[in-house]
Amino acid sequence: MTKNKFTFLFLLIQCFYSFGQKPNIVYIFADDLGYGDLSCYVAKDINTPNIDQIAKQGIKFTEFYSASSVCSPSRAALLTGRYPQRMGINTVFFPESFTGIPDTEITIPEILKEKGYATGIVGKWHLGHHYQYLPLQQGFDEYFGIPYSNDMESVVYMRGNEVESYKVKQQYITKTYTKEAQKFITKNKDNSFFLYIAHSMPHVPLYASEEFIGTSKRGLYGDVVQELDWSVGQILKSLREHGILENTLIVFSSDNGPWLAMKEDGGSAGDLREGKTFTFDGGMKVPTVAMWKNRIPQGIINNEVASQMDWFPTIANITGSSIPKGLVIDGLDISKVLTDKGNRKNSDLLFLDGKQLQGYRSGQWKVKLPYKGFRGNKWKQLVKAHDTLLFNLNTDPGEKNNLFEKYPEKAKEILKEMIEKYQDMGKLPPSLITKAQADQSHFKKQ
């Protein structure tokens, strides 16, 4: 038998073996990637052919939102299907935090383990780094990565619950994560698995390996994104070589919008307004594509509202996993949206900045409550004060034209709907304490 015939037969056997198996799920999460940073969206100076391939062979969402405009809350929402405010996760965790995601929360890997799934995470965790908050205590079988953002103190590689290396060469983070992800796929190719690849990039400080430096038309930021795209290509290659691509749902998304305060190192929101740390669409609308061969039709462009919280109930549905009775889930099952056989149950979303309710989207309409403004600093850009705002996002995706005075009754209707939706959440827990100021009064005496 020739080598080519043997390879074909091997792949045919693998495909036959996987038929009837529960689908594998690979969720790839970029950090601070903007709506204007992929060539399958609006980027002209960054090439992302592998991510574009997912969009062409599957579905591209144009109205997809994170549940928060910053890291930790958005990740908690993705893994639980719940607004992070229900967990008291209203800001980011730090290396000095004594808090993390509550162990009472039910996560995607926890419901999948009950169905026999192997579960792994490679990359950034950022939901608490003390033992009880780490991935292995939240449903994951394996963990390798940096437990928080790459600009924070004590950047280390952890494996499981232990520090494996205190020396992290950041220019090789993306390559290191990719190799670890490929190892997980190879190890679990004969089982159903959930692999969560949470990249540290393109969060600052930016790093790319030598072969990607100078490859884009947008400086180092573009180079970093193009290396992320290479990583996606390597994951697709591994799935294909093991004959399991046909039975794998692959999702690529971002935790929130671009960090515009970082200027050329902070990415682009395209035509959307503002970026990370703000609840305008530039901070919370994120590029999201998904592919599942023979299940998701090719070339779907979906213009309905959807959110990261929707993946929890969707994954539960397509894997036959059970959601505990009485557990409040804010996300909605979008499995029919993926297969182009139906719509999301509704098209609304609350916009919260920490504990503060700031806005609401209902269909094509979005309302924003009055804001006192922010004068800007090194980590958050200047935003002027504004009164109540009303936008029609179908005609004004950049949130430039305030229609409040033109449609006051519509504004009142949406505001009433927003208040009812927020009140339905009930009493929310206090914010988890993530940082306390050190007493440095002794230095002042010197």
GROMACS .gro file of C-alpha atoms in nm:
model
  446
    1MET     CA    1   0.000   0.000   0.000
    2THR     CA    2   0.137   0.342  -0.093
    3LYS     CA    3   0.187   0.611   0.168
    4ASN     CA    4  -0.093   0.827   0.022
    5LYS     CA    5  -0.340   0.537   0.022
    6PHE     CA    6  -0.245   0.446   0.379
    7THR     CA    7  -0.297   0.806   0.493
    8PHE     CA    8  -0.636   0.822   0.320
    9LEU     CA    9  -0.745   0.493   0.477
   10PHE     CA   10  -0.628   0.610   0.821
   11LEU     CA   11  -0.830   0.932   0.794
   12LEU     CA   12  -1.133   0.739   0.668
   13ILE     CA   13  -1.117   0.504   0.966
   14GLN     CA   14  -1.077   0.800   1.204
   15CYS     CA   15  -1.379   0.975   1.052
   16PHE     CA   16  -1.585   0.654   1.077
   17TYR     CA   17  -1.476   0.606   1.436
   18SER     CA   18  -1.571   0.961   1.532
   19PHE     CA   19  -1.915   0.930   1.371
   20GLY     CA   20  -2.166   0.910   1.652
   21GLN     CA   21  -1.919   1.048   1.903
   22LYS     CA   22  -2.011   1.363   2.087
   23PRO     CA   23  -1.849   1.664   1.918
   24ASN     CA   24  -1.516   1.797   2.028
   25ILE     CA   25  -1.513   2.165   2.114
   26VAL     CA   26  -1.214   2.396   2.067
   27TYR     CA   27  -1.271   2.749   2.195
   28ILE     CA   28  -0.998   2.997   2.100
   29PHE     CA   29  -1.002   3.323   2.293
   30ALA     CA   30  -0.786   3.623   2.203
   31ASP     CA   31  -0.714   3.893   2.461
   32ASP     CA   32  -0.813   4.254   2.378
   33LEU     CA   33  -0.856   4.181   2.006
   34GLY     CA   34  -1.068   4.449   1.839
   35TYR     CA   35  -1.351   4.436   1.587
   36GLY     CA   36  -1.118   4.601   1.336
   37ASP     CA   37  -0.827   4.357   1.373
   38LEU     CA   38  -0.925   4.064   1.147
   39SER     CA   39  -0.929   4.060   0.768
   40CYS     CA   40  -1.261   3.872   0.767
   41TYR     CA   41  -1.408   4.180   0.936
   42VAL     CA   42  -1.270   4.520   0.836
   43ALA     CA   43  -0.890   4.503   0.874
   44LYS     CA   44  -0.698   4.589   0.556
   45ASP     CA   45  -0.350   4.589   0.710
   46ILE     CA   46  -0.359   4.255   0.895
   47ASN     CA   47  -0.396   3.920   0.717
   48THR     CA   48  -0.573   3.641   0.904
   49PRO     CA   49  -0.635   3.367   0.644
   50ASN     CA   50  -0.689   3.084   0.893
   51ILE     CA   51  -0.946   3.274   1.099
   52ASP     CA   52  -1.101   3.387   0.770
   53GLN     CA   53  -1.124   3.020   0.672
   54ILE     CA   54  -1.335   2.948   0.980
   55ALA     CA   55  -1.567   3.232   0.881
   56LYS     CA   56  -1.592   3.110   0.518
   57GLN     CA   57  -1.652   2.750   0.614
   58GLY     CA   58  -1.889   2.835   0.897
   59ILE     CA   59  -2.056   3.136   1.055
   60LYS     CA   60  -1.946   3.493   1.114
   61PHE     CA   61  -2.132   3.697   1.374
   62THR     CA   62  -2.159   4.073   1.324
   63GLU     CA   63  -2.347   4.155   1.647
   64PHE     CA   64  -2.167   3.938   1.899
   65TYR     CA   65  -2.096   4.075   2.248
   66SER     CA   66  -1.883   4.001   2.546
   67ALA     CA   67  -2.055   4.033   2.884
   68SER     CA   68  -1.793   4.283   3.000
   69SER     CA   69  -1.543   4.529   2.860
   70VAL     CA   70  -1.257   4.390   3.076
   71CYS     CA   71  -1.084   4.053   3.117
   72SER     CA   72  -1.187   3.864   3.431
   73PRO     CA   73  -1.563   3.934   3.419
   74SER     CA   74  -1.582   3.843   3.050
   75ARG     CA   75  -1.406   3.509   3.111
   76ALA     CA   76  -1.630   3.424   3.405
   77ALA     CA   77  -1.935   3.495   3.189
   78LEU     CA   78  -1.809   3.275   2.906
   79LEU     CA   79  -1.744   2.974   3.130
   80THR     CA   80  -2.068   2.999   3.328
   81GLY     CA   81  -2.324   3.150   3.090
   82ARG     CA   82  -2.404   3.411   3.356
   83TYR     CA   83  -2.357   3.782   3.400
   84PRO     CA   84  -2.038   3.820   3.606
   85GLN     CA   85  -2.227   4.050   3.844
   86ARG     CA   86  -2.408   3.739   3.972
   87MET     CA   87  -2.069   3.620   4.100
   88GLY     CA   88  -1.945   3.951   4.235
   89ILE     CA   89  -1.680   3.957   3.962
   90ASN     CA   90  -1.695   4.323   3.868
   91THR     CA   91  -1.332   4.397   3.790
   92VAL     CA   92  -1.008   4.214   3.711
   93PHE     CA   93  -0.812   3.994   3.950
   94PHE     CA   94  -0.449   4.068   4.036
   95PRO     CA   95  -0.156   3.856   4.157
   96GLU     CA   96  -0.226   3.994   4.506
   97SER     CA   97  -0.596   3.900   4.494
   98PHE     CA   98  -0.720   3.659   4.759
   99THR     CA   99  -1.042   3.608   4.563
  100GLY     CA  100  -1.143   3.427   4.245
  101ILE     CA  101  -1.435   3.262   4.069
  102PRO     CA  102  -1.660   3.112   4.340
  103ASP     CA  103  -1.644   2.733   4.362
  104THR     CA  104  -2.024   2.725   4.368
  105GLU     CA  105  -2.031   2.831   4.003
  106ILE     CA  106  -2.094   2.563   3.740
  107THR     CA  107  -1.862   2.585   3.440
  108ILE     CA  108  -1.865   2.444   3.086
  109PRO     CA  109  -1.596   2.184   3.165
  110GLU     CA  110  -1.787   2.070   3.474
  111ILE     CA  111  -2.103   1.986   3.280
  112LEU     CA  112  -1.897   1.823   3.003
  113LYS     CA  113  -1.702   1.600   3.242
  114GLU     CA  114  -2.030   1.438   3.341
  115LYS     CA  115  -2.062   1.330   2.976
  116GLY     CA  116  -1.714   1.178   2.974
  117TYR     CA  117  -1.530   1.468   2.811
  118ALA     CA  118  -1.160   1.530   2.858
  119THR     CA  119  -1.121   1.898   2.945
  120GLY     CA  120  -0.816   2.120   2.908
  121ILE     CA  121  -0.716   2.484   2.917
  122VAL     CA  122  -0.404   2.633   2.763
  123GLY     CA  123  -0.321   2.998   2.824
  124LYS     CA  124  -0.450   3.283   3.036
  125TRP     CA  125  -0.687   3.197   3.323
  126HIS     CA  126  -0.737   3.527   3.512
  127LEU     CA  127  -1.007   3.401   3.747
  128GLY     CA  128  -0.798   3.367   4.061
  129HIS     CA  129  -0.462   3.198   4.116
  130HIS     CA  130  -0.495   3.059   4.468
  131TYR     CA  131  -0.547   2.682   4.473
  132GLN     CA  132  -0.925   2.679   4.514
  133TYR     CA  133  -0.977   2.908   4.214
  134LEU     CA  134  -0.742   2.745   3.962
  135PRO     CA  135  -0.871   2.555   3.655
  136LEU     CA  136  -0.830   2.205   3.796
  137GLN     CA  137  -1.075   2.296   4.072
  138GLN     CA  138  -1.321   2.438   3.814
  139GLY     CA  139  -1.370   2.130   3.598
  140PHE     CA  140  -1.055   2.115   3.388
  141ASP     CA  141  -0.842   1.799   3.378
  142GLU     CA  142  -0.533   1.982   3.256
  143TYR     CA  143  -0.395   2.334   3.269
  144PHE     CA  144  -0.088   2.497   3.123
  145GLY     CA  145  -0.042   2.871   3.102
  146ILE     CA  146  -0.008   3.206   3.273
  147PRO     CA  147  -0.274   3.253   3.542
  148TYR     CA  148  -0.324   3.624   3.477
  149SER     CA  149  -0.237   3.903   3.230
  150ASN     CA  150   0.114   3.918   3.088
  151ASP     CA  151   0.164   4.277   3.213
  152MET     CA  152   0.115   4.179   3.577
  153GLU     CA  153   0.380   4.085   3.834
  154SER     CA  154   0.523   3.734   3.857
  155VAL     CA  155   0.443   3.611   3.506
  156VAL     CA  156   0.494   3.234   3.537
  157TYR     CA  157   0.400   2.918   3.352
  158MET     CA  158   0.182   2.689   3.558
  159ARG     CA  159   0.108   2.325   3.490
  160GLY     CA  160  -0.185   2.197   3.686
  161ASN     CA  161  -0.175   2.356   4.030
  162GLU     CA  162   0.200   2.415   4.039
  163VAL     CA  163   0.443   2.667   3.894
  164GLU     CA  164   0.648   2.492   3.626
  165SER     CA  165   0.871   2.782   3.527
  166TYR     CA  166   0.944   3.128   3.660
  167LYS     CA  167   1.116   3.217   3.333
  168VAL     CA  168   0.875   3.311   3.055
  169LYS     CA  169   1.012   3.436   2.725
  170GLN     CA  170   0.715   3.635   2.614
  171GLN     CA  171   0.809   3.641   2.246
  172TYR     CA  172   0.737   3.267   2.241
  173ILE     CA  173   0.412   3.264   2.441
  174THR     CA  174   0.191   3.209   2.137
  175LYS     CA  175   0.412   2.929   2.004
  176THR     CA  176   0.433   2.766   2.346
  177TYR     CA  177   0.055   2.772   2.388
  178THR     CA  178   0.012   2.629   2.038
  179LYS     CA  179   0.242   2.334   2.106
  180GLU     CA  180   0.063   2.261   2.435
  181ALA     CA  181  -0.275   2.273   2.262
  182GLN     CA  182  -0.155   2.035   1.992
  183LYS     CA  183  -0.027   1.794   2.257
  184PHE     CA  184  -0.369   1.795   2.424
  185ILE     CA  185  -0.541   1.723   2.092
  186THR     CA  186  -0.305   1.435   2.015
  187LYS     CA  187  -0.350   1.288   2.362
  188ASN     CA  188  -0.729   1.301   2.345
  189LYS     CA  189  -0.792   1.241   1.974
  190ASP     CA  190  -0.982   0.919   2.044
  191ASN     CA  191  -1.208   1.076   2.308
  192SER     CA  192  -1.452   1.364   2.312
  193PHE     CA  193  -1.276   1.672   2.445
  194PHE     CA  194  -1.318   2.039   2.529
  195LEU     CA  195  -1.010   2.252   2.473
  196TYR     CA  196  -1.010   2.617   2.581
  197ILE     CA  197  -0.716   2.806   2.427
  198ALA     CA  198  -0.698   3.146   2.599
  199HIS     CA  199  -0.420   3.344   2.432
  200SER     CA  200  -0.226   3.611   2.621
  201MET     CA  201  -0.195   3.817   2.302
  202PRO     CA  202  -0.261   4.078   2.176
  203HIS     CA  203  -0.277   4.213   2.532
  204VAL     CA  204   0.018   4.444   2.605
  205PRO     CA  205   0.311   4.412   2.632
  206LEU     CA  206   0.315   4.284   2.275
  207TYR     CA  207   0.549   4.005   2.172
  208ALA     CA  208   0.586   3.800   1.856
  209SER     CA  209   0.843   3.539   1.760
  210GLU     CA  210   1.117   3.635   1.515
  211GLU     CA  211   0.958   3.491   1.203
  212PHE     CA  212   0.649   3.709   1.241
  213ILE     CA  213   0.822   4.041   1.312
  214GLY     CA  214   0.761   4.279   1.023
  215THR     CA  215   0.509   4.055   0.847
  216SER     CA  216   0.207   4.285   0.876
  217LYS     CA  217   0.128   4.638   0.765
  218ARG     CA  218   0.031   4.748   1.117
  219GLY     CA  219   0.356   4.726   1.307
  220LEU     CA  220   0.410   4.495   1.602
  221TYR     CA  221   0.039   4.472   1.686
  222GLY     CA  222  -0.039   4.337   1.341
  223ASP     CA  223   0.254   4.095   1.360
  224VAL     CA  224   0.119   3.960   1.688
  225VAL     CA  225  -0.228   3.907   1.543
  226GLN     CA  226  -0.083   3.733   1.237
  227GLU     CA  227   0.101   3.494   1.467
  228LEU     CA  228  -0.227   3.423   1.645
  229ASP     CA  229  -0.375   3.343   1.306
  230TRP     CA  230  -0.082   3.106   1.241
  231SER     CA  231  -0.165   2.938   1.571
  232VAL     CA  232  -0.526   2.889   1.461
  233GLY     CA  233  -0.395   2.730   1.143
  234GLN     CA  234  -0.181   2.487   1.344
  235ILE     CA  235  -0.481   2.384   1.553
  236LEU     CA  236  -0.688   2.323   1.240
  237LYS     CA  237  -0.399   2.123   1.095
  238SER     CA  238  -0.377   1.901   1.403
  239LEU     CA  239  -0.750   1.832   1.399
  240ARG     CA  240  -0.734   1.750   1.029
  241GLU     CA  241  -0.432   1.519   1.061
  242HIS     CA  242  -0.601   1.322   1.338
  243GLY     CA  243  -0.919   1.290   1.132
  244ILE     CA  244  -1.136   1.473   1.386
  245LEU     CA  245  -1.188   1.811   1.218
  246GLU     CA  246  -1.528   1.697   1.088
  247ASN     CA  247  -1.650   1.634   1.441
  248THR     CA  248  -1.516   1.947   1.609
  249LEU     CA  249  -1.688   2.276   1.681
  250ILE     CA  250  -1.423   2.547   1.658
  251VAL     CA  251  -1.492   2.898   1.787
  252PHE     CA  252  -1.265   3.200   1.767
  253SER     CA  253  -1.349   3.515   1.962
  254SER     CA  254  -1.209   3.785   2.192
  255ASP     CA  255  -1.270   3.862   2.557
  256ASN     CA  256  -1.348   4.231   2.498
  257GLY     CA  257  -1.266   4.519   2.267
  258PRO     CA  258  -0.924   4.674   2.196
  259TRP     CA  259  -0.726   4.865   2.457
  260LEU     CA  260  -0.726   5.197   2.273
  261ALA     CA  261  -0.540   5.375   2.552
  262MET     CA  262  -0.233   5.177   2.440
  263LYS     CA  263  -0.248   5.363   2.106
  264GLU     CA  264  -0.060   5.175   1.829
  265ASP     CA  265  -0.020   4.876   2.061
  266GLY     CA  266  -0.390   4.865   2.140
  267GLY     CA  267  -0.565   4.744   1.827
  268SER     CA  268  -0.867   4.882   1.645
  269ALA     CA  269  -1.241   4.882   1.703
  270GLY     CA  270  -1.301   4.960   1.336
  271ASP     CA  271  -1.594   5.199   1.303
  272LEU     CA  272  -1.726   5.115   1.649
  273ARG     CA  273  -1.721   5.370   1.931
  274GLU     CA  274  -1.456   5.355   2.206
  275GLY     CA  275  -1.286   5.032   2.323
  276LYS     CA  276  -1.191   4.827   2.626
  277THR     CA  277  -1.316   4.953   2.967
  278PHE     CA  278  -1.622   5.122   2.810
  279THR     CA  279  -1.971   4.991   2.739
  280PHE     CA  280  -2.000   5.150   2.398
  281ASP     CA  281  -1.993   4.881   2.130
  282GLY     CA  282  -1.619   4.919   2.068
  283GLY     CA  283  -1.557   4.787   2.417
  284MET     CA  284  -1.796   4.493   2.410
  285LYS     CA  285  -1.878   4.391   2.053
  286VAL     CA  286  -1.618   4.131   1.954
  287PRO     CA  287  -1.525   3.946   1.636
  288THR     CA  288  -1.660   3.591   1.657
  289VAL     CA  289  -1.653   3.309   1.403
  290ALA     CA  290  -1.733   2.939   1.433
  291MET     CA  291  -1.697   2.629   1.217
  292TRP     CA  292  -1.839   2.279   1.252
  293LYS     CA  293  -1.819   2.086   0.927
  294ASN     CA  294  -2.145   1.936   0.799
  295ARG     CA  295  -2.333   2.098   1.089
  296ILE     CA  296  -2.279   2.471   1.038
  297PRO     CA  297  -2.348   2.561   0.673
  298GLN     CA  298  -2.068   2.744   0.495
  299GLY     CA  299  -2.062   3.119   0.462
  300ILE     CA  300  -2.334   3.221   0.708
  301ILE     CA  301  -2.326   3.584   0.815
  302ASN     CA  302  -2.545   3.627   1.120
  303ASN     CA  303  -2.663   3.979   1.207
  304GLU     CA  304  -2.852   3.892   1.525
  305VAL     CA  305  -2.751   3.987   1.878
  306ALA     CA  306  -2.563   3.708   2.058
  307SER     CA  307  -2.320   3.695   2.350
  308GLN     CA  308  -2.037   3.494   2.505
  309MET     CA  309  -2.286   3.377   2.768
  310ASP     CA  310  -2.476   3.189   2.496
  311TRP     CA  311  -2.203   2.928   2.456
  312PHE     CA  312  -2.278   2.761   2.791
  313PRO     CA  313  -2.637   2.656   2.708
  314THR     CA  314  -2.546   2.596   2.343
  315ILE     CA  315  -2.263   2.358   2.428
  316ALA     CA  316  -2.486   2.187   2.684
  317ASN     CA  317  -2.747   2.128   2.414
  318ILE     CA  318  -2.520   1.997   2.139
  319THR     CA  319  -2.341   1.760   2.379
  320GLY     CA  320  -2.650   1.641   2.563
  321SER     CA  321  -2.516   1.779   2.890
  322SER     CA  322  -2.742   1.863   3.182
  323ILE     CA  323  -2.775   2.205   3.338
  324PRO     CA  324  -2.855   2.181   3.710
  325LYS     CA  325  -3.215   2.262   3.791
  326GLY     CA  326  -3.261   2.605   3.942
  327LEU     CA  327  -2.935   2.739   3.800
  328VAL     CA  328  -2.998   3.082   3.650
  329ILE     CA  329  -2.842   3.104   3.304
  330ASP     CA  330  -2.839   3.441   3.128
  331GLY     CA  331  -2.714   3.308   2.796
  332LEU     CA  332  -2.945   3.156   2.538
  333ASP     CA  333  -2.907   2.841   2.330
  334ILE     CA  334  -2.798   2.947   1.979
  335SER     CA  335  -2.754   2.597   1.833
  336LYS     CA  336  -3.030   2.667   1.577
  337VAL     CA  337  -2.854   2.990   1.485
  338LEU     CA  338  -2.535   2.794   1.420
  339THR     CA  339  -2.713   2.546   1.194
  340ASP     CA  340  -2.914   2.822   1.022
  341LYS     CA  341  -3.241   2.664   1.132
  342GLY     CA  342  -3.370   2.928   1.369
  343ASN     CA  343  -3.317   3.251   1.557
  344ARG     CA  344  -3.203   3.342   1.904
  345LYS     CA  345  -3.495   3.360   2.148
  346ASN     CA  346  -3.451   3.736   2.193
  347SER     CA  347  -3.211   4.011   2.100
  348ASP     CA  348  -3.142   4.196   2.421
  349LEU     CA  349  -2.837   4.252   2.639
  350LEU     CA  350  -2.756   4.453   2.951
  351PHE     CA  351  -2.440   4.667   2.950
  352LEU     CA  352  -2.280   4.690   3.292
  353ASP     CA  353  -1.954   4.847   3.402
  354GLY     CA  354  -1.877   4.664   3.722
  355LYS     CA  355  -2.187   4.695   3.937
  356GLN     CA  356  -2.311   4.998   3.746
  357LEU     CA  357  -2.588   4.955   3.492
  358GLN     CA  358  -2.496   5.171   3.193
  359GLY     CA  359  -2.704   5.060   2.898
  360TYR     CA  360  -2.924   4.810   2.723
  361ARG     CA  361  -2.973   4.673   2.373
  362SER     CA  362  -3.309   4.556   2.245
  363GLY     CA  363  -3.309   4.453   1.882
  364GLN     CA  364  -3.176   4.737   1.670
  365TRP     CA  365  -3.202   4.987   1.956
  366LYS     CA  366  -2.947   5.065   2.224
  367VAL     CA  367  -2.987   5.307   2.511
  368LYS     CA  368  -2.707   5.448   2.726
  369LEU     CA  369  -2.762   5.612   3.064
  370PRO     CA  370  -2.604   5.951   3.147
  371TYR     CA  371  -2.228   5.938   3.208
  372LYS     CA  372  -2.016   6.192   3.393
  373GLY     CA  373  -1.719   6.139   3.163
  374PHE     CA  374  -1.362   6.030   3.224
  375ARG     CA  375  -1.067   6.264   3.183
  376GLY     CA  376  -0.828   5.988   3.079
  377ASN     CA  377  -0.512   5.836   3.222
  378LYS     CA  378  -0.240   5.596   3.109
  379TRP     CA  379  -0.473   5.296   3.109
  380LYS     CA  380  -0.811   5.443   3.011
  381GLN     CA  381  -0.876   5.693   2.736
  382LEU     CA  382  -1.063   6.021   2.770
  383VAL     CA  383  -1.439   6.001   2.715
  384LYS     CA  384  -1.659   6.307   2.737
  385ALA     CA  385  -1.967   6.331   2.954
  386HIS     CA  386  -2.301   6.261   2.791
  387ASP     CA  387  -2.671   6.264   2.871
  388THR     CA  388  -2.907   5.975   2.792
  389LEU     CA  389  -2.831   5.835   2.448
  390LEU     CA  390  -3.045   5.638   2.203
  391PHE     CA  391  -2.898   5.471   1.896
  392ASN     CA  392  -3.036   5.270   1.607
  393LEU     CA  393  -2.748   5.030   1.556
  394ASN     CA  394  -2.883   4.904   1.223
  395THR     CA  395  -2.822   5.244   1.066
  396ASP     CA  396  -2.562   5.378   1.309
  397PRO     CA  397  -2.325   5.099   1.428
  398GLY     CA  398  -2.071   5.364   1.532
  399GLU     CA  399  -2.313   5.512   1.791
  400LYS     CA  400  -2.262   5.862   1.654
  401ASN     CA  401  -2.618   5.995   1.620
  402ASN     CA  402  -2.818   6.039   1.939
  403LEU     CA  403  -3.187   5.986   1.856
  404PHE     CA  404  -3.318   6.050   2.206
  405GLU     CA  405  -3.488   6.380   2.120
  406LYS     CA  406  -3.623   6.246   1.792
  407TYR     CA  407  -3.773   5.932   1.944
  408PRO     CA  408  -3.838   6.008   2.313
  409GLU     CA  409  -4.117   5.752   2.343
  410LYS     CA  410  -3.899   5.478   2.201
  411ALA     CA  411  -3.625   5.578   2.447
  412LYS     CA  412  -3.869   5.555   2.740
  413GLU     CA  413  -3.987   5.215   2.616
  414ILE     CA  414  -3.632   5.078   2.597
  415LEU     CA  415  -3.539   5.232   2.934
  416LYS     CA  416  -3.841   5.068   3.097
  417GLU     CA  417  -3.750   4.736   2.943
  418MET     CA  418  -3.392   4.778   3.066
  419ILE     CA  419  -3.497   4.848   3.426
  420GLU     CA  420  -3.728   4.547   3.428
  421LYS     CA  421  -3.455   4.324   3.289
  422TYR     CA  422  -3.207   4.447   3.550
  423GLN     CA  423  -3.453   4.414   3.838
  424ASP     CA  424  -3.526   4.057   3.730
  425MET     CA  425  -3.168   3.972   3.821
  426GLY     CA  426  -3.264   4.015   4.186
  427LYS     CA  427  -3.022   4.106   4.462
  428LEU     CA  428  -2.664   4.082   4.343
  429PRO     CA  429  -2.371   3.990   4.570
  430PRO     CA  430  -2.115   4.249   4.677
  431SER     CA  431  -1.811   4.295   4.456
  432LEU     CA  432  -1.525   4.060   4.530
  433ILE     CA  433  -1.224   4.244   4.668
  434THR     CA  434  -0.943   4.213   4.417
  435LYS     CA  435  -0.689   4.462   4.549
  436ALA     CA  436  -0.605   4.656   4.864
  437GLN     CA  437  -0.369   4.948   4.892
  438ALA     CA  438  -0.042   4.885   5.068
  439ASP     CA  439   0.046   5.101   5.368
  440GLN     CA  440   0.357   5.291   5.257
  441SER     CA  441   0.347   5.564   5.519
  442HIS     CA  442   0.694   5.457   5.640
  443PHE     CA  443   0.844   5.577   5.314
  444LYS     CA  444   0.700   5.923   5.368
  445LYS     CA  445   0.903   5.953   5.688
  446GLN     CA  446   1.233   5.909   5.508
   0.00000   0.00000   0.00000
